[in-house]
């Protein structure tokens, strides 16, 4: 385990996300998968199916963060260009690779499905990359240096993550505490939280308004104050201090 914070980024690739036709859930599930490993997300970007845009974003992210996870664009259609873009970003050749082809041959033979030229595209892997198993549809993702290339379909993406955990070196696990306040607005406690953030620099302090419909009609509202830190002692001190200063809590 690393003593320093370990952070990752997610690069979501696909015009369908930018157009609003598809709602991304992979950022959330990747963050939830990484958190127990002691890795937090520091950035998420969405880019279109344009190779130059993917290359530019990927090169920026992989030099800034410990790990980068891309989702989308590794399927059989003409606009699935992520593998080519990753190869371009790393300056390495890409072609159908024997180990990936063997996986697809076996998968489609077992399902009685033809391995068409379009599906064969999914066996194109950049030189030097390590395959990531896909237990859902067979077509593998791949890892090259600190970049992990995953499918965009959430169920497939989640299945691929199971072949990644052992490849990651995490840091201290971030813990969180939530303090729920009723009948409070963010402006009421903003100054107090600002002072707490200065007093406890090792603790991330956020406030999030909430609204709930009451059974008999009307609306209940309040704020959830969330404290997060990999320093358990600092987190406990910040929680104790804030609980003593904030309005009455349920």
mmCIF file of C-alpha atoms in Angstrom:
data_model
loop_
_atom_site.group_PDB
_atom_site.id
_atom_site.type_symbol
_atom_site.label_atom_id
_atom_site.label_comp_id
_atom_site.label_asym_id
_atom_site.label_seq_id
_atom_site.Cartn_x
_atom_site.Cartn_y
_atom_site.Cartn_z
ATOM 1 C CA UNK A 1 0.000 0.000 0.000
ATOM 2 C CA UNK A 2 1.291 3.451 -0.886
ATOM 3 C CA UNK A 3 1.633 5.994 1.929
ATOM 4 C CA UNK A 4 0.649 8.859 -0.382
ATOM 5 C CA UNK A 5 -2.832 9.414 -1.787
ATOM 6 C CA UNK A 6 -3.464 7.334 -4.906
ATOM 7 C CA UNK A 7 -5.806 8.916 -7.438
ATOM 8 C CA UNK A 8 -7.336 7.951 -10.746
ATOM 9 C CA UNK A 9 -9.284 9.519 -13.585
ATOM 10 C CA UNK A 10 -12.100 8.263 -15.793
ATOM 11 C CA UNK A 11 -12.313 9.133 -19.478
ATOM 12 C CA UNK A 12 -15.812 8.470 -20.811
ATOM 13 C CA UNK A 13 -15.796 8.135 -24.584
ATOM 14 C CA UNK A 14 -18.885 8.403 -26.754
ATOM 15 C CA UNK A 15 -21.084 10.798 -28.677
ATOM 16 C CA UNK A 16 -24.130 9.067 -27.185
ATOM 17 C CA UNK A 17 -23.207 10.333 -23.713
ATOM 18 C CA UNK A 18 -22.559 13.891 -24.891
ATOM 19 C CA UNK A 19 -25.851 13.949 -26.813
ATOM 20 C CA UNK A 20 -27.809 12.887 -23.729
ATOM 21 C CA UNK A 21 -29.104 9.687 -25.352
ATOM 22 C CA UNK A 22 -27.132 7.592 -22.849
ATOM 23 C CA UNK A 23 -26.732 8.406 -19.170
ATOM 24 C CA UNK A 24 -23.296 7.522 -17.853
ATOM 25 C CA UNK A 25 -23.145 5.395 -14.697
ATOM 26 C CA UNK A 26 -19.602 4.097 -15.114
ATOM 27 C CA UNK A 27 -17.941 6.994 -13.296
ATOM 28 C CA UNK A 28 -19.954 6.169 -10.201
ATOM 29 C CA UNK A 29 -19.394 2.426 -10.319
ATOM 30 C CA UNK A 30 -15.660 2.804 -10.978
ATOM 31 C CA UNK A 31 -15.397 5.227 -8.039
ATOM 32 C CA UNK A 32 -17.278 2.782 -5.818
ATOM 33 C CA UNK A 33 -15.048 -0.075 -6.965
ATOM 34 C CA UNK A 34 -11.816 1.848 -6.310
ATOM 35 C CA UNK A 35 -12.717 3.353 -2.931
ATOM 36 C CA UNK A 36 -12.184 0.183 -0.822
ATOM 37 C CA UNK A 37 -8.829 -0.237 -2.576
ATOM 38 C CA UNK A 38 -7.631 3.114 -1.302
ATOM 39 C CA UNK A 39 -7.916 4.873 -4.670
ATOM 40 C CA UNK A 40 -10.047 7.960 -5.216
ATOM 41 C CA UNK A 41 -11.142 9.694 -8.402
ATOM 42 C CA UNK A 42 -9.554 13.045 -9.031
ATOM 43 C CA UNK A 43 -11.099 13.793 -12.414
ATOM 44 C CA UNK A 44 -13.649 12.611 -14.955
ATOM 45 C CA UNK A 45 -13.950 13.758 -18.560
ATOM 46 C CA UNK A 46 -16.324 12.997 -21.418
ATOM 47 C CA UNK A 47 -15.062 13.199 -25.004
ATOM 48 C CA UNK A 48 -16.591 12.532 -28.405
ATOM 49 C CA UNK A 49 -15.754 9.728 -30.815
ATOM 50 C CA UNK A 50 -12.966 11.755 -32.399
ATOM 51 C CA UNK A 51 -9.509 10.201 -32.288
ATOM 52 C CA UNK A 52 -7.577 13.440 -31.809
ATOM 53 C CA UNK A 53 -9.833 14.417 -28.891
ATOM 54 C CA UNK A 54 -9.382 11.020 -27.236
ATOM 55 C CA UNK A 55 -5.597 11.113 -27.688
ATOM 56 C CA UNK A 56 -5.323 14.641 -26.280
ATOM 57 C CA UNK A 57 -7.458 13.855 -23.236
ATOM 58 C CA UNK A 58 -5.788 10.527 -22.544
ATOM 59 C CA UNK A 59 -2.263 11.942 -22.717
ATOM 60 C CA UNK A 60 -3.234 14.720 -20.318
ATOM 61 C CA UNK A 61 -4.866 12.371 -17.827
ATOM 62 C CA UNK A 62 -2.279 9.590 -17.820
ATOM 63 C CA UNK A 63 0.534 11.981 -16.960
ATOM 64 C CA UNK A 64 -1.430 13.665 -14.177
ATOM 65 C CA UNK A 65 -3.041 10.715 -12.374
ATOM 66 C CA UNK A 66 -1.808 7.349 -11.081
ATOM 67 C CA UNK A 67 -4.391 5.403 -13.102
ATOM 68 C CA UNK A 68 -6.773 6.178 -15.942
ATOM 69 C CA UNK A 69 -9.886 4.176 -16.824
ATOM 70 C CA UNK A 70 -11.492 4.678 -20.219
ATOM 71 C CA UNK A 71 -15.012 3.461 -20.938
ATOM 72 C CA UNK A 72 -16.652 3.040 -24.321
ATOM 73 C CA UNK A 73 -15.576 2.693 -27.912
ATOM 74 C CA UNK A 74 -14.130 -0.840 -28.017
ATOM 75 C CA UNK A 75 -17.022 -2.579 -29.747
ATOM 76 C CA UNK A 76 -17.442 -3.843 -33.346
ATOM 77 C CA UNK A 77 -18.858 -0.756 -35.083
ATOM 78 C CA UNK A 78 -17.113 1.833 -37.245
ATOM 79 C CA UNK A 79 -17.214 4.507 -34.537
ATOM 80 C CA UNK A 80 -15.562 2.279 -31.925
ATOM 81 C CA UNK A 81 -12.143 3.873 -32.219
ATOM 82 C CA UNK A 82 -10.852 3.834 -28.659
ATOM 83 C CA UNK A 83 -8.299 1.067 -29.197
ATOM 84 C CA UNK A 84 -6.804 2.935 -32.158
ATOM 85 C CA UNK A 85 -6.769 6.183 -30.194
ATOM 86 C CA UNK A 86 -5.002 4.552 -27.237
ATOM 87 C CA UNK A 87 -2.410 3.054 -29.581
ATOM 88 C CA UNK A 88 -1.888 6.502 -31.103
ATOM 89 C CA UNK A 89 -1.522 8.088 -27.663
ATOM 90 C CA UNK A 90 1.232 5.628 -26.768
ATOM 91 C CA UNK A 91 2.782 5.650 -30.249
ATOM 92 C CA UNK A 92 2.541 1.889 -30.706
ATOM 93 C CA UNK A 93 1.200 -0.364 -33.506
ATOM 94 C CA UNK A 94 -2.180 -2.065 -33.246
ATOM 95 C CA UNK A 95 -3.504 -5.163 -35.000
ATOM 96 C CA UNK A 96 -5.489 -8.349 -34.419
ATOM 97 C CA UNK A 97 -3.628 -10.226 -31.701
ATOM 98 C CA UNK A 98 -3.510 -14.011 -31.384
ATOM 99 C CA UNK A 99 -4.508 -14.219 -27.719
ATOM 100 C CA UNK A 100 -7.495 -11.901 -28.162
ATOM 101 C CA UNK A 101 -8.515 -13.727 -31.346
ATOM 102 C CA UNK A 102 -8.419 -17.063 -29.536
ATOM 103 C CA UNK A 103 -10.750 -15.703 -26.850
ATOM 104 C CA UNK A 104 -13.236 -14.482 -29.461
ATOM 105 C CA UNK A 105 -13.048 -17.688 -31.489
ATOM 106 C CA UNK A 106 -13.842 -19.759 -28.410
ATOM 107 C CA UNK A 107 -16.572 -17.436 -27.182
ATOM 108 C CA UNK A 108 -18.464 -17.220 -30.469
ATOM 109 C CA UNK A 109 -18.011 -20.931 -31.210
ATOM 110 C CA UNK A 110 -19.551 -21.811 -27.850
ATOM 111 C CA UNK A 111 -22.484 -19.496 -28.506
ATOM 112 C CA UNK A 112 -22.974 -20.671 -32.078
ATOM 113 C CA UNK A 113 -22.410 -17.150 -33.404
ATOM 114 C CA UNK A 114 -20.384 -16.169 -36.450
ATOM 115 C CA UNK A 115 -17.171 -14.239 -35.877
ATOM 116 C CA UNK A 116 -17.780 -11.590 -38.534
ATOM 117 C CA UNK A 117 -15.168 -9.084 -39.772
ATOM 118 C CA UNK A 118 -16.890 -6.438 -37.638
ATOM 119 C CA UNK A 119 -16.604 -8.559 -34.499
ATOM 120 C CA UNK A 120 -12.992 -9.326 -35.393
ATOM 121 C CA UNK A 121 -12.240 -5.656 -34.767
ATOM 122 C CA UNK A 122 -12.559 -6.396 -31.066
ATOM 123 C CA UNK A 123 -9.389 -8.540 -31.239
ATOM 124 C CA UNK A 124 -7.297 -5.539 -32.290
ATOM 125 C CA UNK A 125 -4.999 -4.771 -29.349
ATOM 126 C CA UNK A 126 -2.086 -2.302 -29.122
ATOM 127 C CA UNK A 127 1.368 -3.887 -28.944
ATOM 128 C CA UNK A 128 2.557 -4.405 -25.392
ATOM 129 C CA UNK A 129 -0.892 -4.230 -23.810
ATOM 130 C CA UNK A 130 -2.129 -6.811 -21.313
ATOM 131 C CA UNK A 131 -5.641 -8.180 -21.815
ATOM 132 C CA UNK A 132 -8.477 -7.560 -19.355
ATOM 133 C CA UNK A 133 -10.925 -10.440 -19.099
ATOM 134 C CA UNK A 134 -14.555 -9.830 -20.062
ATOM 135 C CA UNK A 135 -16.826 -12.379 -18.349
ATOM 136 C CA UNK A 136 -19.984 -10.926 -19.910
ATOM 137 C CA UNK A 137 -19.420 -10.925 -23.679
ATOM 138 C CA UNK A 138 -15.909 -12.317 -24.082
ATOM 139 C CA UNK A 139 -14.370 -9.405 -26.014
ATOM 140 C CA UNK A 140 -11.419 -8.321 -23.872
ATOM 141 C CA UNK A 141 -10.381 -4.901 -22.714
ATOM 142 C CA UNK A 142 -6.729 -4.133 -22.199
ATOM 143 C CA UNK A 143 -4.194 -2.387 -19.990
ATOM 144 C CA UNK A 144 -1.229 -0.424 -21.272
ATOM 145 C CA UNK A 145 0.984 1.123 -18.601
ATOM 146 C CA UNK A 146 -1.345 2.980 -16.189
ATOM 147 C CA UNK A 147 -4.326 3.038 -18.586
ATOM 148 C CA UNK A 148 -7.182 0.516 -18.383
ATOM 149 C CA UNK A 149 -9.480 0.341 -21.414
ATOM 150 C CA UNK A 150 -12.979 -0.919 -20.584
ATOM 151 C CA UNK A 151 -16.309 -1.355 -22.338
ATOM 152 C CA UNK A 152 -18.949 1.340 -22.083
ATOM 153 C CA UNK A 153 -21.938 -0.909 -21.315
ATOM 154 C CA UNK A 154 -22.177 -0.687 -17.508
ATOM 155 C CA UNK A 155 -22.689 -4.421 -16.889
ATOM 156 C CA UNK A 156 -19.693 -5.290 -19.073
ATOM 157 C CA UNK A 157 -17.570 -2.541 -17.561
ATOM 158 C CA UNK A 158 -18.325 -3.799 -14.057
ATOM 159 C CA UNK A 159 -17.427 -7.356 -15.019
ATOM 160 C CA UNK A 160 -14.071 -6.225 -16.402
ATOM 161 C CA UNK A 161 -13.213 -4.448 -13.157
ATOM 162 C CA UNK A 162 -12.940 -7.842 -11.454
ATOM 163 C CA UNK A 163 -9.766 -8.505 -13.472
ATOM 164 C CA UNK A 164 -8.186 -5.217 -12.430
ATOM 165 C CA UNK A 165 -8.061 -5.038 -8.626
ATOM 166 C CA UNK A 166 -4.941 -7.214 -8.329
ATOM 167 C CA UNK A 167 -3.080 -4.891 -10.725
ATOM 168 C CA UNK A 168 -3.600 -1.762 -8.621
ATOM 169 C CA UNK A 169 -1.541 -0.377 -5.775
ATOM 170 C CA UNK A 170 -3.842 1.535 -3.492
ATOM 171 C CA UNK A 171 -3.258 4.063 -0.757
ATOM 172 C CA UNK A 172 -4.888 4.598 2.593
ATOM 173 C CA UNK A 173 -8.628 3.959 2.411
ATOM 174 C CA UNK A 174 -10.722 7.108 2.609
ATOM 175 C CA UNK A 175 -13.396 7.015 5.318
ATOM 176 C CA UNK A 176 -16.435 9.254 5.518
ATOM 177 C CA UNK A 177 -18.889 10.559 8.087
ATOM 178 C CA UNK A 178 -22.242 12.172 7.309
ATOM 179 C CA UNK A 179 -24.010 14.609 9.646
ATOM 180 C CA UNK A 180 -27.653 15.145 8.732
ATOM 181 C CA UNK A 181 -29.199 18.500 9.625
ATOM 182 C CA UNK A 182 -32.934 19.254 9.337
ATOM 183 C CA UNK A 183 -34.373 22.696 8.711
ATOM 184 C CA UNK A 184 -30.937 24.149 7.920
ATOM 185 C CA UNK A 185 -29.773 25.938 4.782
ATOM 186 C CA UNK A 186 -26.226 25.891 3.449
ATOM 187 C CA UNK A 187 -25.851 29.618 4.035
ATOM 188 C CA UNK A 188 -26.555 29.125 7.739
ATOM 189 C CA UNK A 189 -23.449 26.996 8.235
ATOM 190 C CA UNK A 190 -21.151 28.121 5.413
ATOM 191 C CA UNK A 191 -18.852 30.230 7.606
ATOM 192 C CA UNK A 192 -18.613 27.482 10.222
ATOM 193 C CA UNK A 193 -17.664 24.878 7.610
ATOM 194 C CA UNK A 194 -15.110 27.213 6.099
ATOM 195 C CA UNK A 195 -13.413 27.618 9.478
ATOM 196 C CA UNK A 196 -13.491 23.857 10.023
ATOM 197 C CA UNK A 197 -11.830 23.288 6.643
ATOM 198 C CA UNK A 198 -8.991 25.585 7.698
ATOM 199 C CA UNK A 199 -8.666 23.865 11.074
ATOM 200 C CA UNK A 200 -8.638 20.338 9.620
ATOM 201 C CA UNK A 201 -6.745 20.482 6.296
ATOM 202 C CA UNK A 202 -6.489 16.667 6.123
ATOM 203 C CA UNK A 203 -10.295 16.404 6.024
ATOM 204 C CA UNK A 204 -12.487 17.157 3.010
ATOM 205 C CA UNK A 205 -15.688 18.888 4.166
ATOM 206 C CA UNK A 206 -18.694 19.234 1.892
ATOM 207 C CA UNK A 207 -22.315 20.274 2.308
ATOM 208 C CA UNK A 208 -25.191 18.901 0.246
ATOM 209 C CA UNK A 209 -28.787 20.175 0.404
ATOM 210 C CA UNK A 210 -31.566 17.587 0.567
ATOM 211 C CA UNK A 211 -35.325 17.771 0.092
ATOM 212 C CA UNK A 212 -37.968 15.208 1.056
ATOM 213 C CA UNK A 213 -41.717 15.146 0.466
ATOM 214 C CA UNK A 214 -43.681 14.593 3.677
ATOM 215 C CA UNK A 215 -46.333 11.872 3.840
ATOM 216 C CA UNK A 216 -49.059 14.369 4.683
ATOM 217 C CA UNK A 217 -47.919 16.883 2.109
ATOM 218 C CA UNK A 218 -45.357 19.615 2.275
ATOM 219 C CA UNK A 219 -41.609 19.505 2.006
ATOM 220 C CA UNK A 220 -38.854 18.847 4.502
ATOM 221 C CA UNK A 221 -35.402 20.217 3.791
ATOM 222 C CA UNK A 222 -31.952 20.311 5.270
ATOM 223 C CA UNK A 223 -28.257 19.813 4.658
ATOM 224 C CA UNK A 224 -25.997 16.781 4.857
ATOM 225 C CA UNK A 225 -22.471 17.647 5.950
ATOM 226 C CA UNK A 226 -20.025 15.011 4.705
ATOM 227 C CA UNK A 227 -16.494 14.647 6.066
ATOM 228 C CA UNK A 228 -13.943 12.502 4.196
ATOM 229 C CA UNK A 229 -10.344 11.648 5.048
ATOM 230 C CA UNK A 230 -7.778 8.851 4.972
ATOM 231 C CA UNK A 231 -6.564 10.114 8.385
ATOM 232 C CA UNK A 232 -8.911 8.429 10.872
ATOM 233 C CA UNK A 233 -7.748 10.511 13.844
ATOM 234 C CA UNK A 234 -8.187 13.812 12.000
ATOM 235 C CA UNK A 235 -11.615 12.695 10.770
ATOM 236 C CA UNK A 236 -12.725 11.875 14.331
ATOM 237 C CA UNK A 237 -11.522 15.245 15.657
ATOM 238 C CA UNK A 238 -13.256 17.147 12.868
ATOM 239 C CA UNK A 239 -16.494 15.243 13.414
ATOM 240 C CA UNK A 240 -16.426 15.876 17.168
ATOM 241 C CA UNK A 241 -15.768 19.582 16.657
ATOM 242 C CA UNK A 242 -18.479 20.054 14.058
ATOM 243 C CA UNK A 243 -21.102 18.068 15.947
ATOM 244 C CA UNK A 244 -20.546 20.361 18.933
ATOM 245 C CA UNK A 245 -20.935 23.505 16.780
ATOM 246 C CA UNK A 246 -23.649 22.615 14.291
ATOM 247 C CA UNK A 247 -27.375 23.037 15.037
ATOM 248 C CA UNK A 248 -29.179 20.197 16.784
ATOM 249 C CA UNK A 249 -28.988 16.933 14.882
ATOM 250 C CA UNK A 250 -31.582 14.133 14.846
#
